[in-house]
PDB file of C-alpha atoms in Angstrom:
ATOM      1  CA  UNK A   1     -52.358  18.516  -0.522  1.00  0.00           C
ATOM      2  CA  UNK A   2     -49.511  17.342  -2.330  1.00  0.00           C
ATOM      3  CA  UNK A   3     -49.172  13.866  -3.466  1.00  0.00           C
ATOM      4  CA  UNK A   4     -47.134  12.035  -5.995  1.00  0.00           C
ATOM      5  CA  UNK A   5     -47.857   8.722  -7.141  1.00  0.00           C
ATOM      6  CA  UNK A   6     -45.991   5.781  -9.043  1.00  0.00           C
ATOM      7  CA  UNK A   7     -47.815   5.734 -12.385  1.00  0.00           C
ATOM      8  CA  UNK A   8     -46.064   2.251 -12.571  1.00  0.00           C
ATOM      9  CA  UNK A   9     -47.809   0.680  -9.562  1.00  0.00           C
ATOM     10  CA  UNK A  10     -50.450   3.486  -9.028  1.00  0.00           C
ATOM     11  CA  UNK A  11     -49.362   3.539  -5.815  1.00  0.00           C
ATOM     12  CA  UNK A  12     -49.315   7.008  -3.485  1.00  0.00           C
ATOM     13  CA  UNK A  13     -45.623   7.159  -2.633  1.00  0.00           C
ATOM     14  CA  UNK A  14     -45.160  10.940  -1.160  1.00  0.00           C
ATOM     15  CA  UNK A  15     -48.110  12.927   0.115  1.00  0.00           C
ATOM     16  CA  UNK A  16     -48.325  15.720   2.141  1.00  0.00           C
ATOM     17  CA  UNK A  17     -51.119  17.914   3.992  1.00  0.00           C
ATOM     18  CA  UNK A  18     -50.981  21.517   3.762  1.00  0.00           C
ATOM     19  CA  UNK A  19     -52.304  24.857   4.910  1.00  0.00           C
ATOM     20  CA  UNK A  20     -50.318  26.402   2.438  1.00  0.00           C
ATOM     21  CA  UNK A  21     -48.989  25.246  -0.738  1.00  0.00           C
ATOM     22  CA  UNK A  22     -45.549  26.510  -0.428  1.00  0.00           C
ATOM     23  CA  UNK A  23     -42.304  25.505  -1.825  1.00  0.00           C
ATOM     24  CA  UNK A  24     -41.100  23.625   1.406  1.00  0.00           C
ATOM     25  CA  UNK A  25     -44.534  21.784   1.759  1.00  0.00           C
ATOM     26  CA  UNK A  26     -43.989  20.263  -2.088  1.00  0.00           C
ATOM     27  CA  UNK A  27     -40.141  19.300  -1.221  1.00  0.00           C
ATOM     28  CA  UNK A  28     -41.436  17.249   1.930  1.00  0.00           C
ATOM     29  CA  UNK A  29     -43.752  15.337  -0.365  1.00  0.00           C
ATOM     30  CA  UNK A  30     -41.282  14.921  -3.019  1.00  0.00           C
ATOM     31  CA  UNK A  31     -38.763  13.977  -0.213  1.00  0.00           C
ATOM     32  CA  UNK A  32     -40.601  11.347   1.297  1.00  0.00           C
ATOM     33  CA  UNK A  33     -41.604   9.998  -2.347  1.00  0.00           C
ATOM     34  CA  UNK A  34     -37.708   9.319  -2.915  1.00  0.00           C
ATOM     35  CA  UNK A  35     -37.521   7.817  -0.018  1.00  0.00           C
ATOM     36  CA  UNK A  36     -40.250   5.326  -0.932  1.00  0.00           C
ATOM     37  CA  UNK A  37     -38.720   4.374  -4.176  1.00  0.00           C
ATOM     38  CA  UNK A  38     -35.465   3.484  -4.563  1.00  0.00           C
ATOM     39  CA  UNK A  39     -35.448   3.858  -8.615  1.00  0.00           C
ATOM     40  CA  UNK A  40     -33.070   5.448 -11.576  1.00  0.00           C
ATOM     41  CA  UNK A  41     -34.543   7.442 -14.246  1.00  0.00           C
ATOM     42  CA  UNK A  42     -37.322   9.122 -11.917  1.00  0.00           C
ATOM     43  CA  UNK A  43     -39.502  11.449 -14.180  1.00  0.00           C
ATOM     44  CA  UNK A  44     -41.573  13.992 -11.986  1.00  0.00           C
ATOM     45  CA  UNK A  45     -45.011  15.839 -13.534  1.00  0.00           C
ATOM     46  CA  UNK A  46     -46.323  18.661 -12.097  1.00  0.00           C
ATOM     47  CA  UNK A  47     -48.319  21.167 -12.732  1.00  0.00           C
ATOM     48  CA  UNK A  48     -47.107  24.927 -13.075  1.00  0.00           C
ATOM     49  CA  UNK A  49     -47.421  25.918  -9.615  1.00  0.00           C
ATOM     50  CA  UNK A  50     -45.037  28.586  -8.299  1.00  0.00           C
ATOM     51  CA  UNK A  51     -43.856  26.095  -6.044  1.00  0.00           C
ATOM     52  CA  UNK A  52     -42.226  23.595  -8.657  1.00  0.00           C
ATOM     53  CA  UNK A  53     -40.764  26.299 -10.547  1.00  0.00           C
ATOM     54  CA  UNK A  54     -38.964  27.853  -7.632  1.00  0.00           C
ATOM     55  CA  UNK A  55     -35.349  27.662  -7.251  1.00  0.00           C
ATOM     56  CA  UNK A  56     -35.060  25.776  -4.478  1.00  0.00           C
ATOM     57  CA  UNK A  57     -37.496  23.200  -6.005  1.00  0.00           C
ATOM     58  CA  UNK A  58     -35.448  23.096  -9.226  1.00  0.00           C
ATOM     59  CA  UNK A  59     -32.189  22.603  -7.479  1.00  0.00           C
ATOM     60  CA  UNK A  60     -33.587  20.272  -5.091  1.00  0.00           C
ATOM     61  CA  UNK A  61     -34.561  17.897  -8.494  1.00  0.00           C
ATOM     62  CA  UNK A  62     -31.324  18.226  -9.880  1.00  0.00           C
ATOM     63  CA  UNK A  63     -29.514  17.126  -6.909  1.00  0.00           C
ATOM     64  CA  UNK A  64     -31.709  14.170  -7.068  1.00  0.00           C
ATOM     65  CA  UNK A  65     -31.173  13.736 -10.840  1.00  0.00           C
ATOM     66  CA  UNK A  66     -35.009  13.716 -11.438  1.00  0.00           C
ATOM     67  CA  UNK A  67     -36.134  14.602 -14.636  1.00  0.00           C
ATOM     68  CA  UNK A  68     -39.115  17.264 -14.336  1.00  0.00           C
ATOM     69  CA  UNK A  69     -41.610  17.634 -17.004  1.00  0.00           C
ATOM     70  CA  UNK A  70     -44.357  20.271 -16.377  1.00  0.00           C
ATOM     71  CA  UNK A  71     -48.177  20.421 -17.632  1.00  0.00           C
ATOM     72  CA  UNK A  72     -49.743  22.785 -19.944  1.00  0.00           C
ATOM     73  CA  UNK A  73     -51.410  25.635 -18.443  1.00  0.00           C
ATOM     74  CA  UNK A  74     -54.752  24.734 -17.581  1.00  0.00           C
ATOM     75  CA  UNK A  75     -54.430  20.927 -18.578  1.00  0.00           C
ATOM     76  CA  UNK A  76     -55.246  18.752 -15.352  1.00  0.00           C
ATOM     77  CA  UNK A  77     -55.979  15.610 -18.452  1.00  0.00           C
ATOM     78  CA  UNK A  78     -52.003  15.582 -18.654  1.00  0.00           C
ATOM     79  CA  UNK A  79     -51.646  14.471 -15.014  1.00  0.00           C
ATOM     80  CA  UNK A  80     -54.214  12.562 -15.231  1.00  0.00           C
ATOM     81  CA  UNK A  81     -53.024   9.907 -12.697  1.00  0.00           C
ATOM     82  CA  UNK A  82     -52.543  12.115  -9.585  1.00  0.00           C
ATOM     83  CA  UNK A  83     -56.174  13.726 -11.091  1.00  0.00           C
ATOM     84  CA  UNK A  84     -57.851  10.396 -11.211  1.00  0.00           C
ATOM     85  CA  UNK A  85     -56.762   9.459  -7.469  1.00  0.00           C
ATOM     86  CA  UNK A  86     -57.856  13.015  -6.387  1.00  0.00           C
ATOM     87  CA  UNK A  87     -61.098  12.486  -7.768  1.00  0.00           C
ATOM     88  CA  UNK A  88     -60.910   8.934  -5.339  1.00  0.00           C
ATOM     89  CA  UNK A  89     -60.134  10.460  -2.251  1.00  0.00           C
ATOM     90  CA  UNK A  90     -63.380  13.256  -2.596  1.00  0.00           C
ATOM     91  CA  UNK A  91     -65.774  10.634  -3.652  1.00  0.00           C
ATOM     92  CA  UNK A  92     -64.771   7.644  -1.212  1.00  0.00           C
ATOM     93  CA  UNK A  93     -63.527   9.963   1.852  1.00  0.00           C
ATOM     94  CA  UNK A  94     -63.427  14.039   1.385  1.00  0.00           C
ATOM     95  CA  UNK A  95     -67.590  14.338   0.352  1.00  0.00           C
ATOM     96  CA  UNK A  96     -68.280  11.446   2.712  1.00  0.00           C
ATOM     97  CA  UNK A  97     -67.165  13.138   6.220  1.00  0.00           C
ATOM     98  CA  UNK A  98     -67.502  15.846   8.508  1.00  0.00           C
ATOM     99  CA  UNK A  99     -64.085  15.848   9.892  1.00  0.00           C
ATOM    100  CA  UNK A 100     -64.223  17.957  13.146  1.00  0.00           C
ATOM    101  CA  UNK A 101     -60.505  19.274  13.130  1.00  0.00           C
ATOM    102  CA  UNK A 102     -57.625  19.357  10.858  1.00  0.00           C
ATOM    103  CA  UNK A 103     -55.781  16.839  12.737  1.00  0.00           C
ATOM    104  CA  UNK A 104     -58.996  14.062  12.346  1.00  0.00           C
ATOM    105  CA  UNK A 105     -58.953  15.560   8.359  1.00  0.00           C
ATOM    106  CA  UNK A 106     -55.341  14.690   8.511  1.00  0.00           C
ATOM    107  CA  UNK A 107     -55.382  11.268  10.239  1.00  0.00           C
ATOM    108  CA  UNK A 108     -58.617  10.230   8.086  1.00  0.00           C
ATOM    109  CA  UNK A 109     -57.130  11.162   4.573  1.00  0.00           C
ATOM    110  CA  UNK A 110     -53.277   9.210   5.884  1.00  0.00           C
ATOM    111  CA  UNK A 111     -55.688   6.206   6.661  1.00  0.00           C
ATOM    112  CA  UNK A 112     -57.142   6.323   3.488  1.00  0.00           C
ATOM    113  CA  UNK A 113     -54.481   6.255   1.778  1.00  0.00           C
ATOM    114  CA  UNK A 114     -53.023   3.215   3.373  1.00  0.00           C
ATOM    115  CA  UNK A 115     -55.817   1.856   2.304  1.00  0.00           C
ATOM    116  CA  UNK A 116     -55.901   2.857  -1.072  1.00  0.00           C
ATOM    117  CA  UNK A 117     -52.005   1.882  -1.408  1.00  0.00           C
ATOM    118  CA  UNK A 118     -52.365  -1.851   0.962  1.00  0.00           C
ATOM    119  CA  UNK A 119     -56.202  -3.017   0.205  1.00  0.00           C
ATOM    120  CA  UNK A 120     -58.216  -1.579  -2.051  1.00  0.00           C
ATOM    121  CA  UNK A 121     -58.183  -3.448  -5.567  1.00  0.00           C
ATOM    122  CA  UNK A 122     -56.928  -1.097  -8.462  1.00  0.00           C
ATOM    123  CA  UNK A 123     -57.996  -2.394 -12.148  1.00  0.00           C
ATOM    124  CA  UNK A 124     -55.148  -1.050 -13.827  1.00  0.00           C
ATOM    125  CA  UNK A 125     -53.076  -2.990 -11.764  1.00  0.00           C
ATOM    126  CA  UNK A 126     -54.793  -6.630 -11.748  1.00  0.00           C
ATOM    127  CA  UNK A 127     -57.318  -6.087  -9.463  1.00  0.00           C
ATOM    128  CA  UNK A 128     -54.840  -5.775  -6.461  1.00  0.00           C
ATOM    129  CA  UNK A 129     -53.557  -3.116  -4.201  1.00  0.00           C
ATOM    130  CA  UNK A 130     -50.996  -0.869  -5.451  1.00  0.00           C
ATOM    131  CA  UNK A 131     -48.486  -1.751  -2.958  1.00  0.00           C
ATOM    132  CA  UNK A 132     -49.124  -5.732  -2.906  1.00  0.00           C
ATOM    133  CA  UNK A 133     -48.501  -5.149  -6.859  1.00  0.00           C
ATOM    134  CA  UNK A 134     -45.391  -3.748  -6.245  1.00  0.00           C
ATOM    135  CA  UNK A 135     -44.173  -5.859  -3.353  1.00  0.00           C
ATOM    136  CA  UNK A 136     -44.624  -8.628  -5.944  1.00  0.00           C
ATOM    137  CA  UNK A 137     -42.932  -7.323  -8.802  1.00  0.00           C
ATOM    138  CA  UNK A 138     -40.184  -6.464  -6.302  1.00  0.00           C
ATOM    139  CA  UNK A 139     -39.829  -8.947  -3.715  1.00  0.00           C
ATOM    140  CA  UNK A 140     -41.044 -12.012  -5.134  1.00  0.00           C
ATOM    141  CA  UNK A 141     -39.431 -15.431  -6.385  1.00  0.00           C
ATOM    142  CA  UNK A 142     -41.194 -15.193  -9.428  1.00  0.00           C
ATOM    143  CA  UNK A 143     -39.224 -12.307 -11.661  1.00  0.00           C
ATOM    144  CA  UNK A 144     -41.394  -8.988 -12.427  1.00  0.00           C
ATOM    145  CA  UNK A 145     -41.917  -9.946 -15.654  1.00  0.00           C
ATOM    146  CA  UNK A 146     -43.144 -13.202 -15.049  1.00  0.00           C
ATOM    147  CA  UNK A 147     -45.808 -11.720 -12.407  1.00  0.00           C
ATOM    148  CA  UNK A 148     -46.978  -9.036 -14.743  1.00  0.00           C
ATOM    149  CA  UNK A 149     -47.594 -11.824 -18.012  1.00  0.00           C
ATOM    150  CA  UNK A 150     -49.421 -13.590 -14.998  1.00  0.00           C
ATOM    151  CA  UNK A 151     -51.884 -10.515 -14.475  1.00  0.00           C
ATOM    152  CA  UNK A 152     -52.055  -9.902 -18.439  1.00  0.00           C
ATOM    153  CA  UNK A 153     -53.161 -13.404 -18.999  1.00  0.00           C
ATOM    154  CA  UNK A 154     -55.931 -13.529 -16.333  1.00  0.00           C
ATOM    155  CA  UNK A 155     -59.818 -13.234 -17.273  1.00  0.00           C
ATOM    156  CA  UNK A 156     -61.865 -11.855 -15.105  1.00  0.00           C
TER     157      UNK A 156
END
């Protein structure tokens, strides 16, 4: 499974389930994330998997003008945002289900990600869903900075 998280909004912006972890599959998740976010100065942090070190992957991130950081070997805590998401995915979805087929698994995980992004409150973004947080910052008549100030000033 390849997942890409926007660490500012905590939204999953790229996702691809795979049976094999090859460069081709990693690029599908990357391309989905780029399509979902039209921003400059992207920093992509990955582990040291061979797919992320491949010439094809490196060429693509250069084409997209993405800065690529790789974590130190055996330090998943350096990629804490996505590791936290994967923990939530396992606890709230994978460990609770018995999948009848690969398609059932894919569909169920896609539904979970949709719920995670659009309906599940996230404490790191003001106890609202990540996609709502993103939408409010980008599209709300209130400026993004004012919206963040309002979140920070809320008492819970």
